[in-house]
Coordinates of C-alpha atoms and ligand atoms in Angstrom, one line a residue:
M13 CA 61.2 71.4 126.4
N14 CA 58.7 73.9 125.0
L15 CA 60.8 75.4 122.3
Q16 CA 58.1 77.7 120.9
E17 CA 57.5 79.4 124.3
T18 CA 61.2 79.9 124.9
I19 CA 61.6 81.5 121.4
A20 CA 58.5 83.7 121.9
E21 CA 60.1 84.9 125.2
L22 CA 63.4 85.6 123.4
T23 CA 61.8 87.3 120.3
P24 CA 62.0 90.9 121.6
S25 CA 65.7 90.4 122.3
L26 CA 66.2 88.7 118.8
L27 CA 64.5 91.6 117.0
E28 CA 66.3 94.3 119.1
M29 CA 69.7 92.7 118.3
R30 CA 69.0 92.4 114.5
R31 CA 67.8 96.0 114.3
D32 CA 70.8 97.2 116.4
F33 CA 73.1 95.5 113.9
H34 CA 71.1 97.0 111.1
R35 CA 71.6 100.5 112.5
H36 CA 75.3 99.9 112.9
P37 CA 76.5 97.9 109.8
E38 CA 80.2 97.2 109.4
L39 CA 82.1 96.1 106.3
G40 CA 84.2 92.9 106.0
F41 CA 87.0 92.6 108.6
Q42 CA 85.7 95.8 110.3
E43 CA 83.0 94.1 112.3
V44 CA 84.4 95.3 115.6
R45 CA 81.3 96.6 117.2
T46 CA 79.2 93.7 115.9
S47 CA 81.5 91.0 117.1
A48 CA 82.0 92.7 120.5
R49 CA 78.3 92.7 121.1
L50 CA 78.0 89.1 120.0
A51 CA 80.9 88.0 122.2
E52 CA 79.4 89.8 125.3
F53 CA 76.0 88.2 124.6
L54 CA 77.4 84.7 124.3
E55 CA 79.6 85.1 127.3
G56 CA 76.5 86.2 129.2
L57 CA 74.9 82.8 128.3
G58 CA 77.9 81.0 129.8
L59 CA 79.4 79.9 126.5
E60 CA 83.1 79.4 125.9
V61 CA 83.9 82.4 123.7
T62 CA 86.9 83.1 121.5
R63 CA 87.2 86.6 120.0
G64 CA 89.3 87.8 117.1
V65 CA 89.1 84.5 115.1
A66 CA 90.0 85.5 111.5
Q67 CA 90.4 89.1 112.7
T68 CA 86.8 90.0 113.6
G69 CA 85.1 86.7 113.9
V70 CA 83.7 85.1 117.1
V71 CA 83.5 81.4 118.0
A72 CA 81.4 80.2 120.8
R73 CA 81.1 76.7 122.2
L74 CA 78.1 75.3 124.1
K75 CA 79.1 72.1 125.7
G76 CA 76.3 69.8 126.7
A77 CA 76.2 67.9 130.0
R78 CA 77.1 64.6 128.2
P79 CA 79.5 63.9 125.4
G80 CA 78.3 63.4 121.8
K81 CA 78.5 64.9 118.4
T82 CA 79.6 68.4 117.5
V83 CA 77.4 70.5 115.3
L84 CA 78.6 73.8 113.9
V85 CA 76.2 76.7 113.3
R86 CA 77.7 79.3 110.9
A87 CA 76.4 82.9 110.5
D88 CA 78.0 85.7 108.5
I89 CA 78.0 89.1 110.0
D90 CA 79.2 91.7 107.5
A91 CA 77.4 94.5 105.6
L92 CA 77.8 96.0 102.1
P93 CA 79.0 99.4 100.7
I94 CA 75.5 100.6 99.9
Q95 CA 73.7 103.8 100.9
E96 CA 70.4 102.6 102.6
E97 CA 67.1 103.8 101.1
S98 CA 64.7 101.4 102.8
G99 CA 63.1 104.0 105.0
V100 CA 62.9 101.7 108.0
P101 CA 63.1 103.5 111.4
Y102 CA 66.2 101.5 112.3
S103 CA 68.0 102.4 109.0
S104 CA 71.8 102.5 108.9
Q105 CA 73.4 105.3 110.7
T106 CA 76.7 104.8 108.8
P107 CA 76.7 106.6 105.5
G108 CA 77.4 104.4 102.6
V109 CA 77.2 101.1 104.5
M110 CA 74.1 98.9 104.8
H111 CA 73.0 95.4 105.8
A112 CA 71.5 94.8 102.4
C113 CA 71.9 91.0 102.5
G114 CA 70.4 90.1 105.8
H115 CA 73.6 89.1 107.6
D116 CA 72.3 91.2 110.6
G117 CA 69.5 88.7 110.8
H118 CA 71.8 85.7 110.4
A119 CA 73.9 86.9 113.3
A120 CA 70.9 87.6 115.6
I121 CA 69.3 84.2 114.8
A122 CA 72.5 82.2 115.5
A123 CA 73.1 84.1 118.8
H124 CA 69.5 83.3 119.8
V125 CA 69.8 79.7 118.9
A126 CA 72.6 79.7 121.4
A127 CA 70.4 81.5 123.9
V128 CA 67.7 78.8 123.5
L129 CA 70.0 75.9 123.7
A130 CA 71.9 77.3 126.6
R131 CA 68.7 77.0 128.7
Y132 CA 68.7 73.3 128.1
R133 CA 72.4 72.5 128.3
D134 CA 72.0 70.1 131.1
R135 CA 70.0 67.9 128.7
L136 CA 72.2 68.4 125.7
E137 CA 74.5 65.6 124.4
G138 CA 77.5 66.8 122.6
E139 CA 78.6 70.3 121.6
V140 CA 77.0 73.1 119.6
R141 CA 79.7 75.4 118.2
F142 CA 78.8 78.8 116.7
A143 CA 81.0 80.5 114.1
F144 CA 80.2 84.2 113.5
Q145 CA 82.1 84.8 110.3
P146 CA 83.4 88.1 109.0
A147 CA 83.8 89.3 105.4
E148 CA 81.5 87.0 103.5
E149 CA 80.7 89.7 101.0
I150 CA 84.3 89.9 100.0
V151 CA 84.7 86.1 100.1
S152 CA 87.5 86.3 102.6
G153 CA 86.3 85.4 106.0
A154 CA 85.5 81.7 105.9
R155 CA 88.9 80.3 104.9
P156 CA 90.9 82.0 107.7
M157 CA 88.2 80.7 110.2
V158 CA 88.7 77.2 108.9
E159 CA 92.5 77.6 109.1
A160 CA 92.1 78.8 112.7
G161 CA 90.7 75.3 113.5
V162 CA 87.0 76.1 113.8
L163 CA 86.1 72.8 112.2
E164 CA 88.2 70.7 114.5
G165 CA 86.1 67.9 116.0
V166 CA 83.0 69.1 114.1
D167 CA 80.8 66.4 112.6
C168 CA 78.5 68.5 110.5
V169 CA 77.6 72.1 109.8
V170 CA 74.4 74.1 109.3
G171 CA 73.7 77.6 108.2
L172 CA 70.9 79.7 106.7
H173 CA 70.5 82.6 104.4
L174 CA 67.5 84.9 104.6
Y175 CA 65.8 85.4 101.2
S176 CA 63.8 88.6 100.6
L177 CA 62.2 87.3 97.4
M178 CA 60.6 84.3 99.1
P179 CA 57.7 85.1 101.4
A180 CA 58.3 84.7 105.2
G181 CA 57.0 81.3 106.3
K182 CA 58.6 79.4 103.5
V183 CA 61.9 77.5 103.5
G184 CA 64.0 76.5 100.5
V185 CA 66.6 73.9 100.3
R186 CA 68.1 71.5 97.8
P187 CA 70.5 68.6 97.9
G188 CA 73.8 68.9 96.0
P189 CA 75.0 72.0 94.3
S190 CA 73.1 75.0 95.6
M191 CA 75.2 78.1 95.0
A192 CA 77.9 78.6 92.5
A193 CA 81.7 79.0 92.9
A194 CA 82.4 82.7 92.3
D195 CA 85.8 83.7 91.0
A196 CA 86.7 87.2 90.0
F197 CA 89.4 88.0 87.4
T198 CA 91.1 91.0 85.9
I199 CA 92.6 90.9 82.4
H200 CA 95.4 93.5 82.1
L201 CA 96.1 94.3 78.4
R202 CA 99.1 96.0 77.0
G203 CA 99.5 97.3 73.4
R204 CA 101.2 100.4 72.1
G205 CA 99.7 103.9 72.4
A206 CA 99.4 105.9 69.2
H207 CA 97.6 108.8 67.5
A208 CA 94.1 107.7 66.8
A209 CA 94.5 108.8 63.1
M210 CA 97.6 106.6 62.8
P211 CA 96.5 103.2 64.1
H212 CA 99.2 101.4 62.1
E213 CA 101.8 103.0 64.5
G214 CA 100.2 101.5 67.5
V215 CA 98.7 98.3 69.0
D216 CA 95.1 99.0 69.8
T217 CA 94.1 97.7 73.3
V218 CA 90.4 98.8 72.8
L219 CA 90.0 96.5 69.8
M220 CA 92.0 93.8 71.7
A221 CA 89.6 94.1 74.7
S222 CA 86.6 94.0 72.4
Q223 CA 87.8 90.8 70.7
I224 CA 88.4 89.2 74.1
V225 CA 85.0 90.1 75.5
V226 CA 83.3 88.5 72.5
A227 CA 85.6 85.4 72.4
L228 CA 85.2 84.7 76.2
Q229 CA 81.5 84.1 75.5
S230 CA 82.4 81.1 73.4
L231 CA 83.9 79.4 76.4
V232 CA 80.4 78.9 77.8
S233 CA 78.5 78.4 74.5
R234 CA 81.1 76.2 72.8
E235 CA 83.4 74.7 75.4
T236 CA 81.0 73.9 78.2
D237 CA 78.7 70.9 78.2
P238 CA 75.3 72.3 77.5
V239 CA 73.8 70.5 80.5
A240 CA 76.4 71.9 82.8
T241 CA 76.2 75.5 84.1
A242 CA 78.6 78.3 83.9
V243 CA 78.5 82.1 83.7
I244 CA 81.3 84.4 82.4
T245 CA 80.4 88.1 82.7
I246 CA 82.7 91.0 81.9
A247 CA 81.5 93.7 84.3
T248 CA 84.0 96.5 83.8
V249 CA 85.8 97.6 80.7
S250 CA 88.4 100.4 81.1
A251 CA 90.7 102.0 78.6
G252 CA 91.7 105.5 77.6
E253 CA 91.4 108.7 79.5
G254 CA 88.4 110.3 77.8
A255 CA 90.1 111.4 74.6
H256 CA 88.7 111.0 71.1
N257 CA 92.0 110.8 69.4
I258 CA 94.3 108.6 71.4
I259 CA 94.8 104.9 71.1
P260 CA 95.3 103.8 74.7
E261 CA 98.4 101.8 75.5
T262 CA 96.7 99.7 78.2
A263 CA 93.2 98.4 78.9
E264 CA 91.6 96.4 81.7
L265 CA 88.7 94.0 81.8
K266 CA 87.1 92.8 85.1
G267 CA 84.7 89.9 85.3
T268 CA 83.3 87.1 87.2
L269 CA 83.2 83.3 86.6
R270 CA 80.4 81.2 88.2
T271 CA 80.4 77.4 88.1
F272 CA 79.1 74.5 90.1
D273 CA 81.4 71.7 89.0
A274 CA 85.0 71.8 90.3
G275 CA 86.5 70.4 87.1
L276 CA 84.7 72.8 84.8
R277 CA 85.8 75.7 87.1
E278 CA 89.4 74.7 86.7
K279 CA 89.1 74.3 83.0
L280 CA 87.4 77.7 82.5
I281 CA 90.0 79.5 84.7
R282 CA 92.7 78.0 82.5
R283 CA 90.8 78.8 79.2
I284 CA 90.1 82.4 80.2
G285 CA 93.9 82.9 80.5
E286 CA 94.8 81.0 77.3
L287 CA 92.2 82.8 75.2
S288 CA 93.0 86.3 76.5
K289 CA 96.7 85.8 76.1
G290 CA 96.4 84.2 72.7
I291 CA 94.2 87.0 71.3
A292 CA 96.4 89.7 72.8
Q293 CA 99.5 88.1 71.3
A294 CA 98.0 87.5 67.9
M295 CA 97.2 91.2 67.8
G296 CA 100.7 92.3 68.8
G297 CA 100.1 93.0 72.4
S298 CA 100.1 91.0 75.7
A299 CA 97.7 90.0 78.4
E300 CA 98.1 89.1 82.0
V301 CA 95.2 87.6 84.0
T302 CA 95.0 87.9 87.7
W303 CA 92.5 86.0 89.8
L304 CA 90.9 86.9 93.1
P305 CA 90.6 83.6 94.9
G306 CA 86.9 82.8 95.2
S307 CA 85.1 80.2 97.1
P308 CA 84.0 76.8 95.8
A309 CA 80.4 75.9 95.1
V310 CA 78.0 75.5 98.0
V311 CA 77.1 71.7 97.9
N312 CA 74.6 70.3 100.4
D313 CA 74.8 66.8 101.8
P314 CA 71.8 64.9 100.4
Q315 CA 71.2 62.9 103.6
M316 CA 71.4 65.9 105.8
V317 CA 69.0 67.8 103.5
E318 CA 66.5 65.0 103.8
R319 CA 66.8 65.1 107.6
F320 CA 66.5 68.9 107.6
R321 CA 63.4 68.7 105.4
Q322 CA 61.7 66.4 107.9
V323 CA 62.4 68.9 110.6
A324 CA 61.3 71.9 108.5
R325 CA 58.0 70.2 107.5
Q326 CA 57.1 69.8 111.2
V327 CA 57.8 73.5 111.8
V328 CA 56.3 75.2 108.7
G329 CA 54.2 72.5 107.1
E330 CA 54.7 70.2 104.1
E331 CA 53.8 72.7 101.4
A332 CA 56.0 75.5 102.8
V333 CA 59.2 73.5 102.3
L334 CA 60.3 74.2 98.7
E335 CA 62.9 72.6 96.6
V336 CA 64.6 75.6 95.1
P337 CA 66.7 75.7 92.0
P338 CA 70.5 76.4 92.4
V339 CA 71.5 80.0 92.2
M340 CA 74.6 81.5 90.5
G341 CA 75.3 83.7 93.5
G342 CA 78.2 82.5 95.6
D343 CA 78.7 82.2 99.4
D344 CA 81.8 81.2 101.2
M345 CA 79.8 78.9 103.5
S346 CA 81.2 76.5 100.9
E347 CA 84.6 76.5 102.7
F348 CA 82.8 74.8 105.6
L349 CA 80.6 72.5 103.5
N350 CA 83.5 71.5 101.4
R351 CA 85.1 69.9 104.5
R352 CA 82.2 68.6 106.5
P353 CA 78.7 67.4 105.5
G354 CA 76.0 70.0 106.1
V355 CA 73.0 72.0 105.0
Y356 CA 72.7 75.6 103.9
F357 CA 69.1 76.6 103.6
W358 CA 67.0 79.6 102.4
L359 CA 64.7 81.2 104.9
G360 CA 61.9 83.2 103.3
A361 CA 61.8 86.7 104.6
G362 CA 59.8 88.7 102.1
D363 CA 56.2 89.9 101.8
P364 CA 53.6 87.6 100.2
D365 CA 53.1 90.4 97.6
P366 CA 56.1 90.2 95.4
R367 CA 55.9 93.8 94.3
K368 CA 56.9 94.9 97.8
N369 CA 60.1 92.9 97.8
R370 CA 63.5 94.1 96.8
P371 CA 66.4 91.8 95.8
H372 CA 69.5 91.3 98.0
H373 CA 72.1 94.0 97.6
H374 CA 69.4 96.6 96.7
P375 CA 69.5 100.0 98.5
A376 CA 65.8 99.4 99.6
F377 CA 66.4 95.8 100.7
W378 CA 63.9 94.9 103.3
I379 CA 63.0 91.7 105.3
D380 CA 60.0 90.9 107.4
D381 CA 62.1 90.2 110.5
E382 CA 59.1 89.8 112.8
R383 CA 57.9 86.8 110.9
S384 CA 61.1 85.3 109.6
L385 CA 63.6 85.6 112.5
P386 CA 61.7 83.7 115.2
L387 CA 60.9 81.0 112.6
G388 CA 64.6 80.8 111.6
T389 CA 65.6 80.5 115.2
E390 CA 63.2 77.6 115.7
L391 CA 64.2 75.9 112.5
M392 CA 67.9 76.2 113.2
T393 CA 67.5 75.0 116.9
R394 CA 65.4 72.0 115.8
A395 CA 67.9 71.1 113.1
V396 CA 70.8 71.3 115.5
L397 CA 69.0 69.0 118.0
D398 CA 68.2 66.6 115.2
F399 CA 71.8 66.5 113.9
L400 CA 73.1 66.0 117.5
R401 CA 71.1 62.8 117.7
Ligands
NI530 NI1 74.5 87.3 101.9

């Protein structure tokens, strides 16, 4: 098969679909228009399509002419609550919502991998399954997809993430831990409200919160193995109603925990609770910690990474396949990779001039879709064909 010719022929459709999704971004579990368009497209290719998986997800099965392995391609499809300022002609038409992470590109690439492979289905051995996952940004879409049975009969999984800070034409991947587990927590503090001039009559939750913020930093510096990696960030501190002279009765701290190691993750979750409660209690108040269930760390299978690298070197050349350091950002692709061996790789999508590139989740986020999307389609298609073997 001449893959490159087929992809070149499909490139106008690929770019049109990505830009259409970009114009009409939808937040997690609201991807109604996006998944309807994907489902129609995939049905048009003759795939077996299931709509409404994990609310707004779509699953499509491409069965080859002969039996064999099953490879799952996963693509996330949701957008972010950001007002777009990129200035591209296909900018978001929905106020306050934007595809600022490239999931529009992920969805379009996976759909077009299906389009390429559908042309050669009579020569395919096994099954290629496509999971279009909702609500990655709120770390809520992958688990219900897994619970709905998306991984049944699947041998391995593959996915990609566009990367605006890496020039188009480059590919990044690493064996083992690649992205962190991301857990969000809220610490609810209760003291006793009082007049600010009579602190002895109250229990000051502002001081309590301050002690806790500082003490939490010791969990990484003093209780975490220096060669292991963890981040604890308190991102929101709220207390009081704007007065100068009232000691507030309650306070709230919101933060995130990032780890790679499952044991360390468990330990720090426990210690954040113990430390917060201990300090609050010692100061005469109380603390309650609630956790937003995050996703585990993204861990790539070393053997599959090696196979993927060989495929990628043939597509982009030896020097364009980079071994990238792990990042502390999270991705619920881990729910799939935790259960099946697989690869999650970075697809460069930025300009060679780094000054032109904006980070993900930025209002002016931009990707070179003309260069990166066809390449991503080829890489993903060739990886799938290799994994089916
Ligand atoms: Ni993303």
